mmCIF file of C-alpha atoms in Angstrom:
data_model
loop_
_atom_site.group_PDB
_atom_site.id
_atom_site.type_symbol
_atom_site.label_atom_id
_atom_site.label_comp_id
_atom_site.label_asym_id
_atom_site.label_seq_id
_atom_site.Cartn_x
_atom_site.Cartn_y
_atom_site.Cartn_z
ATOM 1 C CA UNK A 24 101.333 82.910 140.615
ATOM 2 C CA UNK A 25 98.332 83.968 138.951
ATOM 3 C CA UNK A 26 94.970 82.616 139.874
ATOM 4 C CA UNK A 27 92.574 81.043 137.314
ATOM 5 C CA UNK A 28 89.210 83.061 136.490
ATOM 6 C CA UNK A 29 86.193 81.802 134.878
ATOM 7 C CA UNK A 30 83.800 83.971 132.614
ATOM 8 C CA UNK A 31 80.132 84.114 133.305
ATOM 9 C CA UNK A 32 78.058 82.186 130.767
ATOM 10 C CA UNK A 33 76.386 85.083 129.639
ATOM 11 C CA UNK A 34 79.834 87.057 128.554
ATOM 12 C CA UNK A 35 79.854 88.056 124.901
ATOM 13 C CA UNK A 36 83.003 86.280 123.326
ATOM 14 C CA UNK A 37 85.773 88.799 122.055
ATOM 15 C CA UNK A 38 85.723 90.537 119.037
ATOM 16 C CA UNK A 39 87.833 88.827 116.720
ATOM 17 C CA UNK A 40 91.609 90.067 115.436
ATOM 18 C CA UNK A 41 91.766 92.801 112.989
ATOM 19 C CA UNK A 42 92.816 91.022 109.160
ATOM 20 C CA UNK A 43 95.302 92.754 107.663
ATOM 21 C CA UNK A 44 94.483 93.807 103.843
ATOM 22 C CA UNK A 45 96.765 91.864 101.213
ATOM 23 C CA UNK A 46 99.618 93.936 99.248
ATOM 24 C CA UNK A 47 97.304 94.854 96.880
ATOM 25 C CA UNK A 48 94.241 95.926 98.140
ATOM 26 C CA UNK A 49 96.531 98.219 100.937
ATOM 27 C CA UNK A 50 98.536 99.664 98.350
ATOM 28 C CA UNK A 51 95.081 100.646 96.667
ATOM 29 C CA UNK A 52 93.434 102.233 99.690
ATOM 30 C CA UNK A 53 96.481 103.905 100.627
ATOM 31 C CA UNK A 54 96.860 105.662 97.023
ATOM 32 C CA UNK A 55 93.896 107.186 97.754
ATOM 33 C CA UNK A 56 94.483 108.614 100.771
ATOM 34 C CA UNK A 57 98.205 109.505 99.200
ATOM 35 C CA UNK A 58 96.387 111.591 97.042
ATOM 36 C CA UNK A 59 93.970 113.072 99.537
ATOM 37 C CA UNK A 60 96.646 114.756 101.865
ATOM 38 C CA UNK A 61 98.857 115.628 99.464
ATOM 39 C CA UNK A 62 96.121 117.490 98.226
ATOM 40 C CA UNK A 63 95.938 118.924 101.771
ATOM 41 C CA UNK A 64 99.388 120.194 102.158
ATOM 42 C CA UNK A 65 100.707 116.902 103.526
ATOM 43 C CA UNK A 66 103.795 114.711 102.697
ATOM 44 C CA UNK A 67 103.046 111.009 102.041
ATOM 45 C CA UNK A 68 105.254 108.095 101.393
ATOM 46 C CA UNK A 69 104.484 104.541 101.327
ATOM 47 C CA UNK A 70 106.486 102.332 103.547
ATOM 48 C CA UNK A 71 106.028 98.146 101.914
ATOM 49 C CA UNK A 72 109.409 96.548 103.874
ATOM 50 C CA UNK A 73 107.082 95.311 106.432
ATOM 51 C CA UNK A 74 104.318 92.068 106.279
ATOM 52 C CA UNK A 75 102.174 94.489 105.105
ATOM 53 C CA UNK A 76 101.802 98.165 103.038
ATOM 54 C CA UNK A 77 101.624 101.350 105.235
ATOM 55 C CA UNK A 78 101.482 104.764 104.170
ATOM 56 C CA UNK A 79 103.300 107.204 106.630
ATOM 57 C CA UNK A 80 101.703 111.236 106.802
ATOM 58 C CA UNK A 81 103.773 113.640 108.016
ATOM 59 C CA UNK A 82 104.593 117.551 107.404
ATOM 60 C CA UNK A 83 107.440 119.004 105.489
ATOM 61 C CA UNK A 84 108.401 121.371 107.999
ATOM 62 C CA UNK A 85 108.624 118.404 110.670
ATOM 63 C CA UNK A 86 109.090 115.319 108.792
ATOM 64 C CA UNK A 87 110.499 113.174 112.082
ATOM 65 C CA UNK A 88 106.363 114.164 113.644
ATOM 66 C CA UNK A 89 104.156 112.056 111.629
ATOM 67 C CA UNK A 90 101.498 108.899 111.644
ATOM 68 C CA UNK A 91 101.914 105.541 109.566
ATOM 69 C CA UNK A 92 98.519 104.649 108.314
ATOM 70 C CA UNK A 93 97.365 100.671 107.075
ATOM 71 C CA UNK A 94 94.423 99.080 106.298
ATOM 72 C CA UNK A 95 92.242 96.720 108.015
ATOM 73 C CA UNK A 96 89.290 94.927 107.590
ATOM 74 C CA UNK A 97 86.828 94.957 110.337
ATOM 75 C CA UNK A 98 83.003 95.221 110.879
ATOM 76 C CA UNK A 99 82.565 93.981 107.328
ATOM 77 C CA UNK A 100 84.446 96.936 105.753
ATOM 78 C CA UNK A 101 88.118 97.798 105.351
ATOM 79 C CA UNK A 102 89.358 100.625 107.732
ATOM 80 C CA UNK A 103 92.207 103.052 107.587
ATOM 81 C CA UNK A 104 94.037 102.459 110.499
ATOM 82 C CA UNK A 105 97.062 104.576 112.371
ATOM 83 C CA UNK A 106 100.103 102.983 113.800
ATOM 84 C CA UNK A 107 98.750 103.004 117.339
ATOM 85 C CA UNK A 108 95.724 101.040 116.676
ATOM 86 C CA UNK A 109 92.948 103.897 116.230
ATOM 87 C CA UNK A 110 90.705 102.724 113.783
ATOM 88 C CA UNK A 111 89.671 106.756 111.771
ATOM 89 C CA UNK A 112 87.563 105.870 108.585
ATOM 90 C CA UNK A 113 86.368 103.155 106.484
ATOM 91 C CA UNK A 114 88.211 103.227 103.388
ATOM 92 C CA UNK A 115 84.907 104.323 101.157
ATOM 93 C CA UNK A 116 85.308 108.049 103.191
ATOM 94 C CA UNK A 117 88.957 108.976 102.106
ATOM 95 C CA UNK A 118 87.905 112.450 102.769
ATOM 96 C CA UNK A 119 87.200 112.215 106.685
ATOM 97 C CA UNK A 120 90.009 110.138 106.826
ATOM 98 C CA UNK A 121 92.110 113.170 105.406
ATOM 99 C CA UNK A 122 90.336 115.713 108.041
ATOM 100 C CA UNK A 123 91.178 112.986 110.895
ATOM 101 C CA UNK A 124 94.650 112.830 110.366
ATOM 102 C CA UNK A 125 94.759 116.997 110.158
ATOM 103 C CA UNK A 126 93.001 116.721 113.655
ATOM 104 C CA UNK A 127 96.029 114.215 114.913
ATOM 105 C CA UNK A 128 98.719 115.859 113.338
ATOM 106 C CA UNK A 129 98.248 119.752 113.773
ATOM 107 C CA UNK A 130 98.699 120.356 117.360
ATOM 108 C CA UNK A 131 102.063 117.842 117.388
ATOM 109 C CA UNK A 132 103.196 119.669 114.110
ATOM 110 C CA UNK A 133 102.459 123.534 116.002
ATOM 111 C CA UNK A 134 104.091 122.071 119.319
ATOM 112 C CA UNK A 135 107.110 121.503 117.312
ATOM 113 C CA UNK A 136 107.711 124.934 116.435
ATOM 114 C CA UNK A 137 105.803 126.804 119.559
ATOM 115 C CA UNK A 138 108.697 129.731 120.385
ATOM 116 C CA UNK A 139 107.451 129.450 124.184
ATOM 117 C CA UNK A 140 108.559 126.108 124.442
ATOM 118 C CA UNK A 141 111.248 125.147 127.121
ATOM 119 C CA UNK A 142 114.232 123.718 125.360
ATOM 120 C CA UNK A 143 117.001 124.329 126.942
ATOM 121 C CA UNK A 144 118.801 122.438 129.307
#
């Protein structure tokens, strides 16, 4: 059984939860940042059967290798953030959110088709 352990009375309290962005507002953000990687060389398609809108990057040459992108408010701002809980951009810099998701994607995208690569059995 677990024992009970007290905080000091000088320990910040936690941050508080990430709030989701409603339908609209994500959809918004994310048509942005459609735009921007497509203009990139990336595939984008927008994923709404969830609670809430994500937008899911990935390349044409290895479309199961990709990252599903939502949007979050936090610090006062709305973020772009990927499916494991990185937080890359505020939403105002759709650019370095583009150029962030290059830097995550490229090396899994290259791994994919590395010839040296030990596949077989």
């Amino acid at each position: 059984m677990a024992r009970s352990v007290l905080n000091p009375p000088d320990a910040p309290p936690a941050p508080p939860l990430p709030t989701y962005s409603g339908p609209w507002r994500g959809r918004w953000h994310l048509t942005r940042l459609a735009f921007s990687v497509r203009r990139t060389g990336w595939a984008a398609e927008f994923r709404t059967g969830g609670h809430r809108p994500m937008l899911r990057v990935y390349s044409w040459d290895a479309p199961a290798i990709g990252e599903s992108i939502s949007v979050t408010l936090g610090n006062g701002e709305w973020w772009y953030q990927s499916s494991t809980g990185l937080w890359l951009t505020p939403c105002k810099r759709v650019t370095l959110a583009t150029y962030k998701l290059s830097i995550l994607l490229t090396p899994w995208v290259s791994a994919a088709f590395d010839p040296l690569r030990d596949d077989q059995p």
